[in-house]
Coordinates of C-alpha atoms in Angstrom, one line a residue:
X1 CA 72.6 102.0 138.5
X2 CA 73.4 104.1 135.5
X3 CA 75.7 103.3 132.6
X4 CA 79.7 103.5 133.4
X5 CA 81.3 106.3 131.3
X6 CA 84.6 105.7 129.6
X7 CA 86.9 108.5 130.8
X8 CA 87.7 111.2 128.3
X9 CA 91.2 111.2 127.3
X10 CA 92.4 114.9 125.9
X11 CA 94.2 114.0 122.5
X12 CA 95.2 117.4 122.3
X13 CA 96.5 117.6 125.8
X14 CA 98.6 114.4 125.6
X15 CA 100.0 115.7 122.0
X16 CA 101.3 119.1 123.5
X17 CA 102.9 117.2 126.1
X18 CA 104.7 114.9 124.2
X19 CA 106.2 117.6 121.7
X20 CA 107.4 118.7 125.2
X21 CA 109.7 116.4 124.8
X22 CA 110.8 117.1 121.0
X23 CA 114.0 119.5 120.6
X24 CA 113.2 122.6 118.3
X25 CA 116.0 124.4 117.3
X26 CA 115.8 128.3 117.3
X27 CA 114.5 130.0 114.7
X28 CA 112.5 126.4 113.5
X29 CA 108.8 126.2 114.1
X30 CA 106.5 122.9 113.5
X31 CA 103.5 122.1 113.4
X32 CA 101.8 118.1 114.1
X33 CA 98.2 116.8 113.4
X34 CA 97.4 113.1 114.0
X35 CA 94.1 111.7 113.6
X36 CA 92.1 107.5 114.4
X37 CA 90.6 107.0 111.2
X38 CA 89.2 104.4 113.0
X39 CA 87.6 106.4 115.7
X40 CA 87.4 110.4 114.1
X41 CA 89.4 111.3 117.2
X42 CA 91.8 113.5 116.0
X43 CA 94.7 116.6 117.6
X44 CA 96.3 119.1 116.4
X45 CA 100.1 121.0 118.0
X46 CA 101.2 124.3 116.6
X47 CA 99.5 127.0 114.4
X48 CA 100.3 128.9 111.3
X49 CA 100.6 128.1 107.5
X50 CA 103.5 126.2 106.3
X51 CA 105.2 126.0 102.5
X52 CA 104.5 122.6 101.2
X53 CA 107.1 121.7 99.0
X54 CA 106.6 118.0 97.8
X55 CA 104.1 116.9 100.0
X56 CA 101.5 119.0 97.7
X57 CA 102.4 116.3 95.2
X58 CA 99.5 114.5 96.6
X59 CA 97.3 117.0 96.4
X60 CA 98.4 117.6 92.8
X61 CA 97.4 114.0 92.2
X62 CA 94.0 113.9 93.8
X63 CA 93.1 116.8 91.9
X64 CA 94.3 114.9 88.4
X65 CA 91.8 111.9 89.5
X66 CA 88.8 114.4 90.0
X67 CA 89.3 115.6 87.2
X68 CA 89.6 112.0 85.3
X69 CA 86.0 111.3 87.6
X70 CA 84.4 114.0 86.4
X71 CA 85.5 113.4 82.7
X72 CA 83.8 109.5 83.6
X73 CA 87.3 108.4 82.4
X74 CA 90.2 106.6 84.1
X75 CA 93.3 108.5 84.1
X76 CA 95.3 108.7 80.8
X77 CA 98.9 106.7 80.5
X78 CA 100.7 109.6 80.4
X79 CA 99.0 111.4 83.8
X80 CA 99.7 107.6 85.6
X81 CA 103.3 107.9 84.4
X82 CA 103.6 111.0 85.7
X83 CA 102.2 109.9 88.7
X84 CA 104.3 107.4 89.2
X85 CA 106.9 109.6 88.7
X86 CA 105.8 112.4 91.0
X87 CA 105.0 110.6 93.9
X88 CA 107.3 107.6 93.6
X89 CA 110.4 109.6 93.0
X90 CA 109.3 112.9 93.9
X91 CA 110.1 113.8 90.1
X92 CA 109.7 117.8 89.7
X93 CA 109.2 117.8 86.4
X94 CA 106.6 115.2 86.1
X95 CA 104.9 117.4 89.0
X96 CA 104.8 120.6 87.0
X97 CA 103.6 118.7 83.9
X98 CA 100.4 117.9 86.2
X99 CA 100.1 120.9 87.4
X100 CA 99.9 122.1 84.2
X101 CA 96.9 120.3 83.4
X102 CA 95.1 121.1 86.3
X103 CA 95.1 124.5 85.6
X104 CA 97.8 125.5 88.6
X105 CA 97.0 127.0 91.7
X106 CA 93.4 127.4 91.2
X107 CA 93.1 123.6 90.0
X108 CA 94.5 122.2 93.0
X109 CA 92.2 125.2 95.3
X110 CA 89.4 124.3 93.4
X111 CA 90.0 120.6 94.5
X112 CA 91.3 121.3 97.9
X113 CA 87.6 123.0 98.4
X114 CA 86.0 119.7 96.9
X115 CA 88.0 117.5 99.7
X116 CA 87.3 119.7 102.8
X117 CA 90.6 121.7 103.0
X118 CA 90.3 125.4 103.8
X119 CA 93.3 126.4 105.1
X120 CA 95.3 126.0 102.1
X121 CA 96.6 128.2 98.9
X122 CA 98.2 126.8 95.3
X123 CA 101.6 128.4 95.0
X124 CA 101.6 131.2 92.2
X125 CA 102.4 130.2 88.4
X126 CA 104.8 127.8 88.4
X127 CA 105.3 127.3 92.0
X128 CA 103.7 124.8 93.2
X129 CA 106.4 123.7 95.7
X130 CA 105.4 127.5 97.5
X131 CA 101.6 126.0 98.1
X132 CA 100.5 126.8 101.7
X133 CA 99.0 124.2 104.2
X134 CA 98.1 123.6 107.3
X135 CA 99.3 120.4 109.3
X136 CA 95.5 120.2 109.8
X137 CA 94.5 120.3 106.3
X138 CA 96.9 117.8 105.8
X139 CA 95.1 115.1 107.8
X140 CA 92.2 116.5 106.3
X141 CA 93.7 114.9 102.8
X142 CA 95.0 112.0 103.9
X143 CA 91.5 111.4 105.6
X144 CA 89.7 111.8 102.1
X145 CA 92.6 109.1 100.9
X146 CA 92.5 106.6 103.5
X147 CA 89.0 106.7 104.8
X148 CA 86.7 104.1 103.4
X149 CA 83.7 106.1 102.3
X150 CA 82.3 110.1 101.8
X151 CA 85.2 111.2 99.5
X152 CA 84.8 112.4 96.6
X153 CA 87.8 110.5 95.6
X154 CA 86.2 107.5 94.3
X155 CA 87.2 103.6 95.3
X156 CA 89.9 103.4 92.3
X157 CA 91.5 106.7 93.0
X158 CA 91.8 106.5 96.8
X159 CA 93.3 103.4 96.1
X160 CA 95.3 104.4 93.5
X161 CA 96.8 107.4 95.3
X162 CA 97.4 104.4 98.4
X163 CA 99.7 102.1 96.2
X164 CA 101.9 105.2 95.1
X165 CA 102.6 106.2 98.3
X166 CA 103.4 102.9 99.8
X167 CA 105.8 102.7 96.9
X168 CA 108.6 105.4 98.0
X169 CA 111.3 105.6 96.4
X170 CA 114.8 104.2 99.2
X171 CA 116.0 107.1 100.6
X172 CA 112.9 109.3 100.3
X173 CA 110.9 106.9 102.6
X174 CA 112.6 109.0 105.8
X175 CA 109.7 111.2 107.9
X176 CA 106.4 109.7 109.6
X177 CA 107.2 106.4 108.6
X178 CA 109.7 106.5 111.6
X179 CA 106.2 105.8 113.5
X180 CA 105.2 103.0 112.5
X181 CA 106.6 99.9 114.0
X182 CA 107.4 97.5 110.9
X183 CA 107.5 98.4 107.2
X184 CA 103.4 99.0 106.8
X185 CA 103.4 103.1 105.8
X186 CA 102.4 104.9 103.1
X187 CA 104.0 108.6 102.7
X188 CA 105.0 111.5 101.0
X189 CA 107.9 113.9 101.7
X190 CA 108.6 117.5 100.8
X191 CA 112.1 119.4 101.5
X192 CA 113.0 122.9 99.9
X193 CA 115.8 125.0 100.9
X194 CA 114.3 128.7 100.8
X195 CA 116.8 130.8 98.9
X196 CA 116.0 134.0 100.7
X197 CA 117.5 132.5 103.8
X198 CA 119.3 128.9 103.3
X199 CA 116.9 127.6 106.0
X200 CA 114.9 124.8 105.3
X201 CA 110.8 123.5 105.3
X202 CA 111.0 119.5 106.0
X203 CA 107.2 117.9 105.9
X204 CA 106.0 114.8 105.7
X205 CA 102.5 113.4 106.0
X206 CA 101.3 109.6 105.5
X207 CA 99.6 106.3 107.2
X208 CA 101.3 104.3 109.8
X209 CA 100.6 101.4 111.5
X210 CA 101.2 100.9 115.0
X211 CA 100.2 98.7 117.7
X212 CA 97.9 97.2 115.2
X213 CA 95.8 100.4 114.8
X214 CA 96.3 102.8 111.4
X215 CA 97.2 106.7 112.2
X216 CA 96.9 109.6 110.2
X217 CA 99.8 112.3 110.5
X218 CA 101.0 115.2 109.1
X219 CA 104.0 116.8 110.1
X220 CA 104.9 120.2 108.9
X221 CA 108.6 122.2 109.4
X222 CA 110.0 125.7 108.6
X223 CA 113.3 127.3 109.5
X224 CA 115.8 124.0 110.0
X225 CA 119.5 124.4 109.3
X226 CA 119.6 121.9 107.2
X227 CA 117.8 119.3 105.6
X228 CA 119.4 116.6 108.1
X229 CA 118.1 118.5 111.5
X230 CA 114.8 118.6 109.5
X231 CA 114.3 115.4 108.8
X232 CA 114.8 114.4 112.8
X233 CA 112.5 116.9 114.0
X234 CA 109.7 115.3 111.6
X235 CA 110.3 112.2 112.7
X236 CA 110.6 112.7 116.4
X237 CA 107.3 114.6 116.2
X238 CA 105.7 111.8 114.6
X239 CA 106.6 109.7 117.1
X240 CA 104.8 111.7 119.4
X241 CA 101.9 112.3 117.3
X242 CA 101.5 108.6 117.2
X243 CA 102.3 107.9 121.0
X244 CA 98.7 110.0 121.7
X245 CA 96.8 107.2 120.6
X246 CA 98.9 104.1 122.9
X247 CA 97.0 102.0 124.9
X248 CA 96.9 103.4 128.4
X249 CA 97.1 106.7 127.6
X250 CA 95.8 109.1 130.7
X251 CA 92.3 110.2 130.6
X252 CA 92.1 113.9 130.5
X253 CA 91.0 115.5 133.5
X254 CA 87.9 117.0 131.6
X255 CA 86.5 117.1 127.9
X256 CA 87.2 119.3 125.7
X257 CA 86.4 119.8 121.7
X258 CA 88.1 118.1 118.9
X259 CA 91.0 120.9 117.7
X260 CA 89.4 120.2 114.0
X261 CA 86.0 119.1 112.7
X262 CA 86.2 116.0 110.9
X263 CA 86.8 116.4 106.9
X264 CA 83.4 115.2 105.9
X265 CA 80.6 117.5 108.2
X266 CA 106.9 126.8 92.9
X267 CA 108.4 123.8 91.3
X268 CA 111.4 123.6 93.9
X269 CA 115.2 123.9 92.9
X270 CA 117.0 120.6 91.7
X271 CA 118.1 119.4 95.5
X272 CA 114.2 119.5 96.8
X273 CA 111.7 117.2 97.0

């Protein structure tokens, strides 16, 4: 008698059916990837590019930390206060003083390229808020952050890059954490109100830990009245991301291809983040 095959559950499938169940306002559009680092599996729910606001903060910092690997140096006091600052507190300025020194938008490409993204574009001069992501590209990152080994990200940095987001600043710490179920999350926000039409991009992409098991999302927003309906949509998509990977989920009723290979084969005005 042969072998017994585990049924194949559709990630993918069980993802689009739960953001059945998520309420998108009019005019808003999102976009969910969740990924095992555990296992690879990964699935992805809505298409298109996304502005980044402050989420690109951690891009912003993994390309400081190859560039401080490359130099054969540890990063400098001033780049870890700014650091700190950036991702801690979601501090513009500190963020544009990095993305100063990496050279802008083709700094942060050029390191984007290094960690496996390829669906994503440095905002122009100044703007790095106004970079360009996928919600896919985004678990790409936080794959390259989290994972344990094949990033070019070295042992210190991934770990640094892990203690500043598990350090968010109270009332920033909103978004996928909401998936989790106790305090053990490690995230970064973004929220910008566009000025050509008062609507806002909510994101929000970070580690969770739930029923024991670590999971990667990235949630991505555009078009939300406000910042408040924003913030509920991230979370309740998160939620659902997360729920893909429960124990008893339904097999699918046949196997299909991961929606992504696996990673390794403008500043914003005073009220954004």
């Amino acid at each position: 008698m042969g072998a017994v095959r585990e049924p194949v559950v559709d990630r993918g499938a069980l993802l689009g059916a739960a953001m059945r169940s998520v309420a998108v306002a009019g005019g808003a559009a999102v976009s969910v990837a969740v990924c095992d680092p555990a296992s690879g599996e990964c699935a992805r729910y809505g298409d298109g590019t996304f502005e980044t606001a402050s989420i690109v903060k951690v891009g912003i910092l993994a390309a400081v930390l190859l560039r401080a690997q490359d130099a054969g140096r540890p990063p400098t006091a001033r780049e870890r206060t700014d650091a700190a600052a950036m991702v801690e507190h979601s501090d513009n300025d500190a963020a544009s003083a990095l993305w100063r020194g990496i050279g802008g938008a083709a700094g942060l490409d050029a390191a984007h390229r290094r960690l496996g993204l390829t669906g994503t574009t440095g905002g122009e001069g100044p703007l790095w808020g106004l970079t360009r992501t996928t919600a896919a590209d985004q678990v790409t990152l936080l794959r390259q952050v989290f994972g344990t080994a094949g990033s070019p990200l070295d042992t210190a940095s991934r770990a640094y890059v892990r203690t500043l987001m598990g350090r968010i600043a109270e009332g920033q710490d909103w978004g996928v954490s909401a998936a989790a179920d106790g305090s053990d999350w490690a995230l970064k926000n973004g929220w910008l109100p566009r000025g050509t039409t008062g609507l806002w991009v909510v994101n929000s992409i970070g580690r969770v830990t739930a029923g024991g098991a670590d999971r990667l999302v990235a949630v991505l927003s555009h078009g939300n009245a406000t910042k408040e309906e924003g913030v509920l949509l991230v979370e309740e998509s998160a939620r659902a991301a997360v729920s893909v990977f429960a124990p008893g989920a339904p097999p699918a009723p046949s196997p299909f291809p991961p929606p992504f290979p696996p990673p390794f084969s403008a500043t914003a005005p005073s009220v954004a983040g």
